[in-house]
Amino acid sequence: MKYVYFFGEGKAEGSREMKDLLGGKGANLAEMSSIGVPVPPGFTVSTAVCELYYDNKGRIPKEVAAEVEKNLSRLEKIMGKTLGQADDPLLVSVRSGAAVSMPGMMDTVLNLGMNDKAVKGLAEKSGNPRFAWDAYRRFINMFGNVVMGVSHEHFEAALDKIKKKRKVELDTELDSDDLEGVVDAYKDVVKKHTKQNFPQDPKKQLWATIDAVFGSWNNERAVSYRRINDIKGVKGTAVTVQSMVFGNLGDDSGTGVCFSRDPSTGKKVFYGEYLMNAQGEDVVAGIRTPMALKTLEKRAPKIYKQLVDVKDRLEDHYKDMQDMEFTIQQGSLYILQTRNGKRTGAAAIKIAVDLVNEKKIDRETAIGHVTPEQLDQVFHPQIDPKAKKSNKAVAKGLNASPGAASGIVVFTAEEATQWKKDGKQVLLVRRETSPEDIEGMHAAEGILTSTGGMTSHAAVVARGMGKPCVAGCKDVVISGKKLTVNGNTVKQGEAMTIDGTTGEVFIGELELTNPKISGELNTFLSWTDDVRLKAERPGLTQKGLNIRTNADTPGDAKRAREFGAEGIGLCRTEHMFFEEDKIFNFRQMIVAENKEAREKALKKILPLQKKDFKGIFKAMDGLPVTIRLLDPPLHEFVPRENREIKQLAEAVGLSPGKVKAKIESLHELNPMLGHRGCRLGITFPEVYDMQVEAIMTAACEVAKTGVKVIPEIMIPLVGTRQELAVLRENAVRVAEAVLEKKKQKVEYLVGTMIEIPRAALTADEVAEVADFFSFGTNDLTQMAFGYSRDDVGTFVPEYIEQGILEEDPFAVLDQSGVGQLVQIGVEKGRSAKPDLKVGICGEHGGEPKSVDFCYRVGMNYVSCSPFRVPIARLAAAQAVIRNR
Amino acid sequence: MKYVYFFGEGKAEGSREMKDLLGGKGANLAEMSSIGVPVPPGFTVSTAVCELYYDNKGRIPKEVAAEVEKNLSRLEKIMGKTLGQADDPLLVSVRSGAAVSMPGMMDTVLNLGMNDKAVKGLAEKSGNPRFAWDAYRRFINMFGNVVMGVSHEHFEAALDKIKKKRKVELDTELDSDDLEGVVDAYKDVVKKHTKQNFPQDPKKQLWATIDAVFGSWNNERAVSYRRINDIKGVKGTAVTVQSMVFGNLGDDSGTGVCFSRDPSTGKKVFYGEYLMNAQGEDVVAGIRTPMALKTLEKRAPKIYKQLVDVKDRLEDHYKDMQDMEFTIQQGSLYILQTRNGKRTGAAAIKIAVDLVNEKKIDRETAIGHVTPEQLDQVFHPQIDPKAKKSNKAVAKGLNASPGAASGIVVFTAEEATQWKKDGKQVLLVRRETSPEDIEGMHAAEGILTSTGGMTSHAAVVARGMGKPCVAGCKDVVISGKKLTVNGNTVKQGEAMTIDGTTGEVFIGELELTNPKISGELNTFLSWTDDVRLKAERPGLTQKGLNIRTNADTPGDAKRAREFGAEGIGLCRTEHMFFEEDKIFNFRQMIVAENKEAREKALKKILPLQKKDFKGIFKAMDGLPVTIRLLDPPLHEFVPRENREIKQLAEAVGLSPGKVKAKIESLHELNPMLGHRGCRLGITFPEVYDMQVEAIMTAACEVAKTGVKVIPEIMIPLVGTRQELAVLRENAVRVAEAVLEKKKQKVEYLVGTMIEIPRAALTADEVAEVADFFSFGTNDLTQMAFGYSRDDVGTFVPEYIEQGILEEDPFAVLDQSGVGQLVQIGVEKGRSAKPDLKVGICGEHGGEPKSVDFCYRVGMNYVSCSPFRVPIARLAAAQAVIRNR
């Protein structure tokens, strides 16, 4: 068994495939070394040793120790100097590194090998005593803290004391002698807190550090980090011992970071920053302003050429844009790290497409190079990164609909509409929105709510409109015409900015950057479609996974089609009722005293609904349109104000008292579990009859003009087979009567939402009377968890914070719980009807992990809001590749 | 293949086992005939013919017709007269009868064989022309209606015309000549409505009638009856043709009904009523008062002796109390029907026990002779049957808690308490009750609500108290200090009566009968326990199924124990908080601004809760007590009135405005799906900590006095393993600290309710951190169906009426849907922890069909309200026998 892996001099015993054994860092250094990139040599003690360490009660086995000694000798031989050598000491770094990155969680010690003798030798050899003493004092601080357990603050206090005495502010203002004093003071700190002298033997230093790094794998911080981030099955950490290089050894030394392509635009230009005579920390600290990389070409043409060469080699090797750290030590270039570079959404797409065109990767690899989040960015404005740097968020809510928006604050939908008409950009701030606010939401640049979750009304509607929204921001307290947020007050008319991508809320108007849709986008998306639509689906006759959209208006339908939607998966009819001309008639229907009066009111709505449907059918020529019949409880539609009630009473010829009583009788304690969905269809069949008549009449009239119409009538909230059986019979009766009357033939389906747990559990029975299933995972999540989507703000954020929930189940489908119901529903449904068409129309239909799940359980399509359609196309293609 | 089965002269081709083929009626007649009971002879055309009839497009196959003719000849031979014989005609009845009783659904024709000639022959032969003409006109009416389709009202109209002309009120006042006129008039009615003469050929009459009876199997009424009553798999109806006997042929004729034992007390006395010179209809019509059976002994000793003999023979044969119909025709006794007699609960128990003592049946058979509903009767007052006869219910609601109650109406809990103090019996009428009404509910005789379902607050609490309750009676409209119900107005202070066993509501004070608990009850229940507790349970180490109770107070616990409870399955702690001394402190806790203030308020509650728990532990010495930690959302506890808010604000040192704001912030749109149950335990851990401390301290203190304490701490509303893991850890920490402090050892368990669908679906994970599961089927039903138990009144009654739901799922566990979740939960739970203790504490725990289900899925116990404990004991014993 081999425990230690050497790298250096253009060779390495490990490789990048060995992440599990060498950790990400060790594997990467080995890989770079073996392809001839100049990496400071060193060796990695494998993660297997970490396991042995714990099995062996925290001791490193002898055979491992021997192997470490052998590799250390090899390193010393290559470097031509030994650890602790008095005239020219070898200094090393000791770093942890697991297979999965756990930034800041585990420990690192630099400059190991330093002691009272070595510091003097280094001072002489380098001709830079200040550098030598600085390195020593940093080492004592790190080792004292990581290995000996002395709190960092004690070293800080000692340093402050000396700086005060010397009357300086910055560490850089201390000279060599001062730093020598700091070393003495630090040694005193160690002595005082550990009752031990600072160890002078470099070997002892090394073993104690390796021991401490292994120990840090199970420290409290690391354990809870793994728990919170759900990191399981990782064996332990590796330890990499590597010779130190220094960028602060004079004007022929330096340090920098560079990218093989521009990470913000994706353009193929070499891009980066550097500082001469500096260490990495100096770049981070921001005391000196780094220089643009291109200036290095003039200053050190040989080094620059070498760097360009390394960059090309690394990009060719890793086949992606690289983010590299380098150090120049007295005229020699060293690469300390390379990784696939972080990039903006626009850059990700351009780079992926360019790499394919350059024949470096194939299309499927390119698809894997762009995350759905990156793709999403290119459709929405973002806060300018500079503005974000200089402004602090005052609160954070749920990132309910992506993109950023600035505007002056208004608190009602009416004001939003009015101020917008007056030429102002407004931000609508509400406790929660309701269907009556739709027009105001349209007028606003963005929406901010203080309650409600990821599928609250505001969130769902904002996503549908493609408008930024931060929801459930409970620190925002609205009272009258002002709000307070963590001690700040914002009055109506004052500006705020929200970032719906992150959930952040800012006071004032921040600079935004507008989305720029590059020419590469369509190319990229067409590649995803290729993969997505060609996938073989076991057990299904259909190839691939279709992407539909949730759209309620012809405008939304058209836009979604432009985004690539292949049908409408959910057209909610109730939104239509809130339009001014319809709601008054609908209210008359609600308060009607008997069936006749109800039918009379419905008759007035029929032509208006028909018009809506015609527009949608036209927009979706040749594609299926799933129309859901009325879903919300009737009390959502009733008037609240006395003036309106009086007006309504007059229209229906009842006393206002009677109308008021009727309205009050509709009140429910838990409306989400109340008289809504198909329950209305059963108790007021004339409402559904009117809707089916409107759908089928519209279908006939549009079909006559040569448009291909594919209507799918969807009954919501079914919990028992019998409900659907009765309502299906009604719908078919009405539909056939229309076709008879119109003397036309239009194919149509009648299916149901599966959103009640009982419907999923008895899906075999329900399927007998359904042409299709569409999983309504919003309600299914509400009922499977027993969480009201409107009320989760009070505890779900805390659940996520405490790690009780990994994610908001309204944003990401809970595969282990709710997912079981979906799977049971699909399997039982298909057991009764093998060719049952199955889709999803809950908000999860546009969430990448959930799309993957829907693909795996065998759905025919997912449906999501128009702006999510491209995301879903990408996510589906990635699902196809992932699950091959 | 045999199609027709003869019976008569002490023999029969059929038997009682042949219900499927001969229908209930035909099988019964065959059985009686074969054991020598004097039954008028006849034959039954089997249900197989009904199937043939439909397969054959509504025609009776030839071979069947031949067999019918053969049997008719045999009947004529025995009777010594033929159908239509002019001097002495054979008359027959033709009746339908399926394997399952469908009362009033299918058709019957009596006196078949009558025509213009036969009527004269019969008049002469019987010496009773009035009888003959009466028989004829009845035949025309029935045949005309059933076979020829003439509406009954037309015959009524013709009869009324003649009665008016003769200036009489009753049919009996018409003489022979009048009836001859009626026959003519009836024949005209037939002619007018069918354009046909009334058929004179008796064979034609017979075939047309058989045809009509088979046809009636699929008439609309019968089909919808079978759909509503979920009667499936019954092949069709049989047709029984039987010779007529008449009780109205003179003073040596008569008719009556009798019971082999007293159906209201169960005493072994021969009991019945009869009328001489009368037909069965005369007894029913109530014009003449029937005589007590014992007077027959004097009047006709030979007949009486014969009847006693038959009664004994039938009871011995059927081994149960018999309800018989007999007719005496000119000195000869005929038995027309026998069946197991309906009886009161008290009678059912006495008869069952007596039959065992008489060695007629064994104990297990006796257990099957008493229905749970009958057993329930003996614990509650009932409306006096006579009072019920003479009063009509004005409305019907849900039969939410059994028993009857009378009292003067009050509309608030405060008034109920006050009026009760003033010595009045009150009936509390509310829209819905809330926890604040508990005291008033205690004071009331019964509770009537206008909304809410079978598990609404009123229903659950009333059952717990054993108080009659009619819930969700939507016809009752409360406004101020009066109510209206279907046109009647009842003011505060006026009397009403409710029947919680049936859901009926009456105006005025009806006479009630108080329950009389017989000596046989305990004997009977001890037999059920024997069966119940000895049952082998496959896969379980435990034998039998335990019955626990849901009890929140020492008083309830004691009572339940007297009823046979073997532990507490659910002790709700929140009810305790509503007591005056606790709620004020609890409110201080709720509005507290921080953890310290909350803990301060909780400290004041701790000793009070401890006291409650001590009382319960003492009452349940030696038995397990499952205590559920706080479940309802906090807003249920907050004050509504300004006075109270002000008082609370003063106590906590906040402004009333701030307290009001805090109270408002607790408002939820769907509280049932909101911040309650273990979600409170996660966000306010100090509340659960206090409760666990109170439980364990109480346990220690009571255990010290020699009482055996078995506490089981139950965490409600768990949806994920992690919730329970965190709360279990907290509970164990607090419990161990108490035991440490008290230096005592008390065994305790920490388990969870399974009431969230997700918890059932992931029960394998949840079980890892649970000592027991208790299925909360109320919430599980709410969430599996998506029905709010408080709001179902708006549509569930209509669902049941339309046959969409067979039963209210809050009353009877929905085995096919919710039951799947229960089964998945039990199976997955035990897959992770094979000896996991599993019970049910939802309201279904006392419902017989649901108890059977719980037994089948392998539960260790069911838990129900104290008054349901005996019912559950019986239901469990029956389940054991049924599932053997």
PDB file of N, CA, C and O in Angstrom, chain B residues 371-393:
ATOM      1  N   THR B 371     -73.692  -5.320  17.799  1.00  0.00           N
ATOM      2  CA  THR B 371     -72.934  -4.371  16.981  1.00  0.00           C
ATOM      3  C   THR B 371     -72.352  -3.300  17.898  1.00  0.00           C
ATOM      4  O   THR B 371     -72.895  -3.012  18.973  1.00  0.00           O
ATOM      5  N   PRO B 372     -71.269  -2.694  17.457  1.00  0.00           N
ATOM      6  CA  PRO B 372     -70.692  -1.603  18.257  1.00  0.00           C
ATOM      7  C   PRO B 372     -71.709  -0.498  18.504  1.00  0.00           C
ATOM      8  O   PRO B 372     -71.724   0.101  19.575  1.00  0.00           O
ATOM      9  N   GLU B 373     -72.572  -0.227  17.539  1.00  0.00           N
ATOM     10  CA  GLU B 373     -73.580   0.820  17.711  1.00  0.00           C
ATOM     11  C   GLU B 373     -74.541   0.450  18.844  1.00  0.00           C
ATOM     12  O   GLU B 373     -74.940   1.295  19.634  1.00  0.00           O
ATOM     13  N   GLN B 374     -74.911  -0.834  18.918  1.00  0.00           N
ATOM     14  CA  GLN B 374     -75.799  -1.278  19.994  1.00  0.00           C
ATOM     15  C   GLN B 374     -75.124  -1.118  21.349  1.00  0.00           C
ATOM     16  O   GLN B 374     -75.723  -0.673  22.317  1.00  0.00           O
ATOM     17  N   LEU B 375     -73.854  -1.492  21.383  1.00  0.00           N
ATOM     18  CA  LEU B 375     -73.139  -1.363  22.646  1.00  0.00           C
ATOM     19  C   LEU B 375     -73.090   0.091  23.080  1.00  0.00           C
ATOM     20  O   LEU B 375     -73.250   0.427  24.258  1.00  0.00           O
ATOM     21  N   ASP B 376     -72.881   0.978  22.107  1.00  0.00           N
ATOM     22  CA  ASP B 376     -72.777   2.398  22.402  1.00  0.00           C
ATOM     23  C   ASP B 376     -74.041   2.927  23.064  1.00  0.00           C
ATOM     24  O   ASP B 376     -73.983   3.735  23.995  1.00  0.00           O
ATOM     25  N   GLN B 377     -75.202   2.434  22.592  1.00  0.00           N
ATOM     26  CA  GLN B 377     -76.487   2.901  23.123  1.00  0.00           C
ATOM     27  C   GLN B 377     -76.587   2.820  24.637  1.00  0.00           C
ATOM     28  O   GLN B 377     -77.170   3.689  25.269  1.00  0.00           O
ATOM     29  N   VAL B 378     -76.023   1.750  25.200  1.00  0.00           N
ATOM     30  CA  VAL B 378     -76.266   1.531  26.631  1.00  0.00           C
ATOM     31  C   VAL B 378     -75.531   2.539  27.500  1.00  0.00           C
ATOM     32  O   VAL B 378     -75.722   2.575  28.705  1.00  0.00           O
ATOM     33  N   PHE B 379     -74.658   3.346  26.887  1.00  0.00           N
ATOM     34  CA  PHE B 379     -73.937   4.330  27.686  1.00  0.00           C
ATOM     35  C   PHE B 379     -74.533   5.732  27.612  1.00  0.00           C
ATOM     36  O   PHE B 379     -74.049   6.644  28.257  1.00  0.00           O
ATOM     37  N   HIS B 380     -75.535   5.921  26.762  1.00  0.00           N
ATOM     38  CA  HIS B 380     -76.035   7.278  26.550  1.00  0.00           C
ATOM     39  C   HIS B 380     -77.548   7.342  26.647  1.00  0.00           C
ATOM     40  O   HIS B 380     -78.227   6.388  26.298  1.00  0.00           O
ATOM     41  N   PRO B 381     -78.083   8.500  27.096  1.00  0.00           N
ATOM     42  CA  PRO B 381     -79.536   8.669  27.054  1.00  0.00           C
ATOM     43  C   PRO B 381     -80.002   8.658  25.594  1.00  0.00           C
ATOM     44  O   PRO B 381     -79.253   9.025  24.698  1.00  0.00           O
ATOM     45  N   GLN B 382     -81.224   8.231  25.389  1.00  0.00           N
ATOM     46  CA  GLN B 382     -81.802   8.215  24.047  1.00  0.00           C
ATOM     47  C   GLN B 382     -83.124   8.963  24.097  1.00  0.00           C
ATOM     48  O   GLN B 382     -83.735   9.077  25.157  1.00  0.00           O
ATOM     49  N   ILE B 383     -83.578   9.445  22.953  1.00  0.00           N
ATOM     50  CA  ILE B 383     -84.911  10.031  22.917  1.00  0.00           C
ATOM     51  C   ILE B 383     -85.916   8.884  23.031  1.00  0.00           C
ATOM     52  O   ILE B 383     -85.761   7.844  22.382  1.00  0.00           O
ATOM     53  N   ASP B 384     -86.900   9.056  23.861  1.00  0.00           N
ATOM     54  CA  ASP B 384     -87.930   8.033  24.028  1.00  0.00           C
ATOM     55  C   ASP B 384     -88.555   7.734  22.669  1.00  0.00           C
ATOM     56  O   ASP B 384     -88.966   8.649  21.955  1.00  0.00           O
ATOM     57  N   PRO B 385     -88.598   6.444  22.284  1.00  0.00           N
ATOM     58  CA  PRO B 385     -89.102   6.107  20.936  1.00  0.00           C
ATOM     59  C   PRO B 385     -90.479   6.702  20.657  1.00  0.00           C
ATOM     60  O   PRO B 385     -90.766   7.116  19.533  1.00  0.00           O
ATOM     61  N   LYS B 386     -91.315   6.779  21.697  1.00  0.00           N
ATOM     62  CA  LYS B 386     -92.659   7.336  21.483  1.00  0.00           C
ATOM     63  C   LYS B 386     -92.565   8.820  21.162  1.00  0.00           C
ATOM     64  O   LYS B 386     -93.225   9.325  20.251  1.00  0.00           O
ATOM     65  N   ALA B 387     -91.727   9.519  21.910  1.00  0.00           N
ATOM     66  CA  ALA B 387     -91.551  10.955  21.673  1.00  0.00           C
ATOM     67  C   ALA B 387     -91.003  11.178  20.269  1.00  0.00           C
ATOM     68  O   ALA B 387     -91.362  12.135  19.578  1.00  0.00           O
ATOM     69  N   LYS B 388     -90.155  10.282  19.837  1.00  0.00           N
ATOM     70  CA  LYS B 388     -89.557  10.431  18.511  1.00  0.00           C
ATOM     71  C   LYS B 388     -90.603  10.235  17.416  1.00  0.00           C
ATOM     72  O   LYS B 388     -90.544  10.869  16.371  1.00  0.00           O
ATOM     73  N   LYS B 389     -91.527   9.329  17.704  1.00  0.00           N
ATOM     74  CA  LYS B 389     -92.579   9.048  16.721  1.00  0.00           C
ATOM     75  C   LYS B 389     -93.455  10.271  16.495  1.00  0.00           C
ATOM     76  O   LYS B 389     -93.848  10.567  15.376  1.00  0.00           O
ATOM     77  N   SER B 390     -93.754  10.974  17.595  1.00  0.00           N
ATOM     78  CA  SER B 390     -94.733  12.054  17.473  1.00  0.00           C
ATOM     79  C   SER B 390     -94.082  13.423  17.235  1.00  0.00           C
ATOM     80  O   SER B 390     -94.772  14.429  17.184  1.00  0.00           O
ATOM     81  N   ASN B 391     -92.770  13.468  17.112  1.00  0.00           N
ATOM     82  CA  ASN B 391     -92.108  14.743  16.810  1.00  0.00           C
ATOM     83  C   ASN B 391     -91.247  14.573  15.568  1.00  0.00           C
ATOM     84  O   ASN B 391     -90.585  13.553  15.408  1.00  0.00           O
ATOM     85  N   LYS B 392     -91.252  15.589  14.729  1.00  0.00           N
ATOM     86  CA  LYS B 392     -90.465  15.510  13.516  1.00  0.00           C
ATOM     87  C   LYS B 392     -89.202  16.359  13.669  1.00  0.00           C
ATOM     88  O   LYS B 392     -89.260  17.469  14.185  1.00  0.00           O
ATOM     89  N   ALA B 393     -88.091  15.806  13.245  1.00  0.00           N
ATOM     90  CA  ALA B 393     -86.848  16.578  13.298  1.00  0.00           C
ATOM     91  C   ALA B 393     -86.960  17.768  12.363  1.00  0.00           C
ATOM     92  O   ALA B 393     -87.500  17.661  11.265  1.00  0.00           O
TER      93      ALA B 393
END
